[in-house]
Amino acid sequence: MKNSPFYIIILCLFFLSCKSQKKEESDSINEEITDTIETVSKKVVNDILIDPIMHASTILEWKEKTIYIDPTGGAKAFKNKKAPNLILITDIHGDHMDIETLDSLDLSKSEIIVPQAVGEKLPAKYTDQLIIINNGETKEIQGISIEAIPMYNLREEALKFHSKGRGNGYVITLGDKRIYFSGDTEDIREMRDLKYIDIAFVCMNLPYTMTVESAANAVLEFKPKQVYPYHYRGTEGLSDVVKFKKLVSKDPSIEVLQLDWYPKKNQ
């Protein structure tokens, strides 16, 4: 009994040590989760297949429809891919509107959805396939609702890149899913005001679009169910998509997913 206080002290130190070790292990696990982001080559959401090509170029497959968004990279980038029923182009810049790539594709059964500025720059041979849609308009094409969302810069030093009204972001409705492609934009009011977005593709690259912080702030406001950072290569390399995930994860209802937009061979 004389040694009881000593044993009590030893037991207390033992339990405190175990508790501290568990906390350190937990902190380490949490740090590992927030400091990494899993990258996958393709993603299926319900009956929609999302196939990243590179940077902004994307293929969506839904039922019997194949949709190309901003196809670039030439025939090689689309080798063994299904021919498109619809092509959506967001802007006149070469990483979105690439005439050489369009010329290399089988577009015999395609309709091409573009803003007026893009339509004016495409060769005349595509005129009969063009459907012009401008900011604020919604059209149903091949049974698919397509809404043109503004995309433009806000920062004074970036106004020269994307003027308001020239390009389109898009909300594409496939079945019961609303899918948003931001195009080249900053965190504009029109993006923040979006409602009921299931899947969002949001750009973040300087100096052309917006910072990671601005992109995250906008996403936290319009609250898509899932968000994919895309179009995130700028003049200083790739943007910090892990930081983007950390910022967006403040709202646990938003799932941040990562596709392989920049395969090593293309970087």
Protein backbone atom coordinates (compact mmCIF):
# COMPACT_ATOMS: atom_id res chain seq x y z
CA MET A 1 0.00 0.00 0.00
CA LYS A 2 2.94 2.31 0.60
CA ASN A 3 3.78 2.08 -3.11
CA SER A 4 0.23 2.87 -4.27
CA PRO A 5 0.90 6.54 -5.17
CA PHE A 6 3.90 5.47 -7.21
CA TYR A 7 1.87 2.88 -9.17
CA ILE A 8 -0.92 5.38 -9.70
CA ILE A 9 1.55 7.88 -11.17
CA ILE A 10 3.01 5.19 -13.47
CA LEU A 11 -0.47 4.20 -14.68
CA CYS A 12 -1.42 7.82 -15.36
CA LEU A 13 1.76 8.39 -17.37
CA PHE A 14 1.09 5.22 -19.35
CA PHE A 15 -2.45 6.25 -20.29
CA LEU A 16 -1.36 9.79 -21.17
CA SER A 17 1.36 8.37 -23.41
CA CYS A 18 -1.11 6.10 -25.20
CA LYS A 19 -3.56 8.96 -25.68
CA SER A 20 -0.84 11.21 -27.07
CA GLN A 21 0.34 8.49 -29.45
CA LYS A 22 -3.19 7.91 -30.74
CA LYS A 23 -3.65 11.65 -31.30
CA GLU A 24 -0.36 11.83 -33.23
CA GLU A 25 -1.41 8.86 -35.37
CA SER A 26 -4.81 10.47 -36.01
CA ASP A 27 -3.22 13.80 -36.90
CA SER A 28 -0.84 12.02 -39.25
CA ILE A 29 -3.70 10.23 -41.00
CA ASN A 30 -5.70 13.45 -41.35
CA GLU A 31 -2.67 15.25 -42.72
CA GLU A 32 -2.15 12.48 -45.26
CA ILE A 33 -5.77 12.71 -46.40
CA THR A 34 -5.73 16.48 -46.90
CA ASP A 35 -2.29 16.57 -48.52
CA THR A 36 -3.12 14.12 -51.30
CA ILE A 37 -5.74 13.88 -54.00
CA GLU A 38 -6.47 10.69 -55.89
CA THR A 39 -6.24 11.01 -59.66
CA VAL A 40 -8.24 8.69 -61.92
CA SER A 41 -8.15 8.32 -65.70
CA LYS A 42 -11.93 8.15 -66.20
CA LYS A 43 -15.01 8.46 -64.04
CA VAL A 44 -18.52 7.05 -64.29
CA VAL A 45 -21.27 8.99 -62.54
CA ASN A 46 -24.51 7.03 -62.75
CA ASP A 47 -24.81 6.45 -66.52
CA ILE A 48 -22.42 9.24 -67.55
CA LEU A 49 -18.84 8.42 -68.52
CA ILE A 50 -16.39 11.32 -68.05
CA ASP A 51 -13.22 10.95 -70.11
CA PRO A 52 -10.58 13.69 -69.68
CA ILE A 53 -8.44 14.30 -72.76
CA MET A 54 -6.18 17.21 -71.78
CA HIS A 55 -6.46 20.63 -70.11
CA ALA A 56 -10.02 21.66 -71.11
CA SER A 57 -10.77 18.90 -73.61
CA THR A 58 -13.33 16.40 -72.31
CA ILE A 59 -15.59 13.65 -73.61
CA LEU A 60 -18.95 12.84 -72.03
CA GLU A 61 -20.76 9.63 -72.97
CA TRP A 62 -24.42 9.24 -72.03
CA LYS A 63 -26.71 6.59 -73.44
CA GLU A 64 -26.17 6.75 -77.22
CA LYS A 65 -24.73 10.26 -77.16
CA THR A 66 -21.07 11.27 -77.25
CA ILE A 67 -20.24 14.89 -76.47
CA TYR A 68 -16.88 16.55 -77.03
CA ILE A 69 -16.09 19.73 -75.10
CA ASP A 70 -13.28 21.91 -76.51
CA PRO A 71 -11.58 19.16 -78.53
CA THR A 72 -7.85 19.85 -79.01
CA GLY A 73 -4.74 17.75 -79.41
CA GLY A 74 -5.24 16.44 -82.93
CA ALA A 75 -6.39 13.03 -84.14
CA LYS A 76 -3.99 11.24 -81.79
CA ALA A 77 -5.77 12.59 -78.70
CA PHE A 78 -9.07 11.06 -79.88
CA LYS A 79 -7.77 7.80 -81.28
CA ASN A 80 -10.21 4.93 -80.57
CA LYS A 81 -12.81 7.35 -79.19
CA LYS A 82 -16.41 7.33 -80.37
CA ALA A 83 -17.28 9.93 -82.99
CA PRO A 84 -19.14 12.88 -81.45
CA ASN A 85 -22.83 13.63 -81.78
CA LEU A 86 -22.29 17.06 -80.26
CA ILE A 87 -19.27 19.33 -79.99
CA LEU A 88 -19.33 22.28 -77.59
CA ILE A 89 -16.68 24.99 -77.93
CA THR A 90 -16.33 27.64 -75.25
CA ASP A 91 -13.99 30.27 -76.72
CA ILE A 92 -11.77 31.39 -79.62
CA HIS A 93 -8.43 30.57 -77.97
CA GLY A 94 -6.42 27.66 -79.32
CA ASP A 95 -6.79 25.50 -76.21
CA HIS A 96 -10.56 25.53 -76.82
CA MET A 97 -11.12 26.10 -80.54
CA ASP A 98 -8.62 24.04 -82.53
CA ILE A 99 -9.54 23.90 -86.22
CA GLU A 100 -6.78 21.40 -86.97
CA THR A 101 -8.27 18.98 -84.46
CA LEU A 102 -11.80 19.49 -85.81
CA ASP A 103 -10.52 18.78 -89.32
CA SER A 104 -8.98 15.51 -88.10
CA LEU A 105 -12.20 14.15 -86.56
CA ASP A 106 -15.16 12.31 -88.06
CA LEU A 107 -17.81 15.01 -87.74
CA SER A 108 -20.20 13.57 -90.32
CA LYS A 109 -22.95 13.17 -87.71
CA SER A 110 -21.99 16.09 -85.46
CA GLU A 111 -23.65 19.34 -84.53
CA ILE A 112 -21.28 22.03 -83.27
CA ILE A 113 -22.52 24.36 -80.52
CA VAL A 114 -20.59 27.61 -80.24
CA PRO A 115 -20.87 31.27 -79.24
CA GLN A 116 -21.06 33.80 -82.07
CA ALA A 117 -17.37 34.73 -81.79
CA VAL A 118 -16.31 31.11 -82.39
CA GLY A 119 -18.78 30.66 -85.24
CA GLU A 120 -17.25 33.62 -87.05
CA LYS A 121 -13.78 32.05 -86.95
CA LEU A 122 -14.63 28.51 -88.06
CA PRO A 123 -14.20 27.56 -91.72
CA ALA A 124 -17.25 27.85 -93.98
CA LYS A 125 -17.41 24.07 -94.42
CA TYR A 126 -18.78 23.82 -90.85
CA THR A 127 -21.53 26.41 -91.32
CA ASP A 128 -24.35 23.91 -91.85
CA GLN A 129 -23.40 22.09 -88.65
CA LEU A 130 -23.21 25.16 -86.43
CA ILE A 131 -25.71 26.07 -83.73
CA ILE A 132 -25.03 29.50 -82.26
CA ILE A 133 -25.88 29.95 -78.61
CA ASN A 134 -24.94 33.05 -76.64
CA ASN A 135 -24.79 33.97 -72.96
CA GLY A 136 -28.09 33.45 -71.19
CA GLU A 137 -29.68 31.30 -73.91
CA THR A 138 -30.86 27.71 -73.50
CA LYS A 139 -31.43 25.35 -76.43
CA GLU A 140 -32.48 21.73 -76.65
CA ILE A 141 -30.31 19.89 -79.14
CA GLN A 142 -30.70 16.19 -79.87
CA GLY A 143 -32.86 15.93 -76.74
CA ILE A 144 -30.20 17.51 -74.53
CA SER A 145 -30.68 20.87 -72.81
CA ILE A 146 -27.67 23.17 -73.20
CA GLU A 147 -27.49 26.50 -71.38
CA ALA A 148 -24.83 29.12 -72.21
CA ILE A 149 -23.32 30.66 -69.07
CA PRO A 150 -21.15 33.81 -69.23
CA MET A 151 -17.39 33.41 -68.77
CA TYR A 152 -15.08 36.39 -68.40
CA ASN A 153 -12.31 38.01 -66.38
CA LEU A 154 -12.74 40.44 -63.47
CA ARG A 155 -9.18 41.47 -62.57
CA GLU A 156 -8.04 44.62 -64.34
CA GLU A 157 -4.81 43.02 -65.53
CA ALA A 158 -6.72 40.05 -67.00
CA LEU A 159 -9.56 41.81 -68.84
CA LYS A 160 -7.64 41.46 -72.11
CA PHE A 161 -7.91 37.67 -71.96
CA HIS A 162 -11.67 37.07 -71.84
CA SER A 163 -14.20 39.82 -72.37
CA LYS A 164 -17.79 39.44 -71.19
CA GLY A 165 -20.13 38.06 -73.84
CA ARG A 166 -17.51 36.50 -76.11
CA GLY A 167 -17.29 32.96 -74.75
CA ASN A 168 -19.61 30.44 -73.12
CA GLY A 169 -19.50 28.25 -70.11
CA TYR A 170 -22.14 25.52 -70.40
CA VAL A 171 -24.68 23.72 -68.26
CA ILE A 172 -25.50 20.42 -69.96
CA THR A 173 -28.45 18.38 -68.68
CA LEU A 174 -28.05 14.62 -69.17
CA GLY A 175 -31.04 12.80 -67.74
CA ASP A 176 -31.42 14.14 -64.21
CA LYS A 177 -27.81 15.43 -63.97
CA ARG A 178 -26.82 19.05 -64.51
CA ILE A 179 -23.17 19.34 -65.56
CA TYR A 180 -21.34 22.67 -65.58
CA PHE A 181 -18.20 23.52 -67.56
CA SER A 182 -16.86 26.90 -66.49
CA GLY A 183 -14.81 27.67 -69.58
CA ASP A 184 -12.20 30.39 -69.00
CA THR A 185 -13.59 32.57 -66.26
CA GLU A 186 -13.06 34.13 -62.87
CA ASP A 187 -15.47 33.72 -59.96
CA ILE A 188 -18.18 35.78 -61.63
CA ARG A 189 -21.61 36.41 -60.20
CA GLU A 190 -23.24 34.24 -62.87
CA MET A 191 -21.24 31.23 -61.70
CA ARG A 192 -21.92 31.92 -58.04
CA ASP A 193 -25.65 32.11 -58.80
CA LEU A 194 -25.84 28.66 -60.38
CA LYS A 195 -28.37 26.28 -58.82
CA TYR A 196 -28.75 22.51 -58.62
CA ILE A 197 -25.42 21.61 -60.23
CA ASP A 198 -24.56 17.94 -59.86
CA ILE A 199 -21.11 17.98 -61.49
CA ALA A 200 -18.91 21.05 -61.99
CA PHE A 201 -15.68 21.44 -63.93
CA VAL A 202 -13.97 24.60 -62.67
CA CYS A 203 -10.87 26.28 -64.11
CA MET A 204 -8.04 27.78 -62.03
CA ASN A 205 -4.89 29.00 -63.74
CA LEU A 206 -3.02 32.29 -63.74
CA PRO A 207 -2.78 34.69 -65.37
CA TYR A 208 -5.65 33.64 -67.64
CA THR A 209 -8.50 32.70 -65.31
CA MET A 210 -8.56 32.73 -61.50
CA THR A 211 -6.67 31.71 -58.41
CA VAL A 212 -7.27 28.49 -56.51
CA GLU A 213 -8.73 30.56 -53.66
CA SER A 214 -11.21 32.34 -55.93
CA ALA A 215 -12.29 29.07 -57.51
CA ALA A 216 -12.83 27.48 -54.10
CA ASN A 217 -14.81 30.48 -52.83
CA ALA A 218 -17.13 30.34 -55.82
CA VAL A 219 -17.64 26.59 -55.47
CA LEU A 220 -18.48 26.99 -51.78
CA GLU A 221 -21.19 29.44 -52.81
CA PHE A 222 -22.93 27.56 -55.64
CA LYS A 223 -22.42 24.17 -53.95
CA PRO A 224 -22.23 21.52 -56.69
CA LYS A 225 -22.50 17.96 -55.48
CA GLN A 226 -19.21 17.10 -57.16
CA VAL A 227 -16.44 19.35 -58.46
CA TYR A 228 -13.50 18.54 -60.70
CA PRO A 229 -10.63 21.02 -60.98
CA TYR A 230 -9.70 21.27 -64.67
CA HIS A 231 -7.91 23.72 -66.95
CA TYR A 232 -5.34 24.35 -64.22
CA ARG A 233 -2.09 24.75 -66.15
CA GLY A 234 -0.79 28.34 -66.25
CA THR A 235 2.44 30.11 -67.10
CA GLU A 236 4.00 28.98 -63.80
CA GLY A 237 3.00 25.32 -64.14
CA LEU A 238 0.11 23.43 -62.59
CA SER A 239 -2.10 25.05 -59.96
CA ASP A 240 -2.33 23.57 -56.47
CA VAL A 241 -5.37 21.32 -56.72
CA VAL A 242 -4.61 19.79 -53.31
CA LYS A 243 -5.03 23.25 -51.77
CA PHE A 244 -8.28 23.64 -53.72
CA LYS A 245 -9.55 20.40 -52.21
CA LYS A 246 -8.61 21.53 -48.69
CA LEU A 247 -10.48 24.81 -49.12
CA VAL A 248 -13.60 23.24 -50.62
CA SER A 249 -13.64 20.49 -47.98
CA LYS A 250 -14.88 23.08 -45.48
CA ASP A 251 -18.26 22.03 -46.87
CA PRO A 252 -18.40 18.23 -46.51
CA SER A 253 -21.42 18.06 -48.84
CA ILE A 254 -19.18 18.91 -51.83
CA GLU A 255 -17.06 16.06 -53.17
CA VAL A 256 -13.78 17.05 -54.84
CA LEU A 257 -12.59 14.59 -57.49
CA GLN A 258 -9.54 14.63 -59.71
CA LEU A 259 -9.11 13.38 -63.25
CA ASP A 260 -5.82 12.98 -65.10
CA TRP A 261 -5.88 16.09 -67.29
CA TYR A 262 -2.12 16.23 -67.70
CA PRO A 263 -0.58 12.82 -68.44
CA LYS A 264 3.18 12.89 -67.90
CA LYS A 265 3.89 12.52 -71.62
CA ASN A 266 1.93 15.71 -72.33
CA GLN A 267 3.39 17.95 -69.59
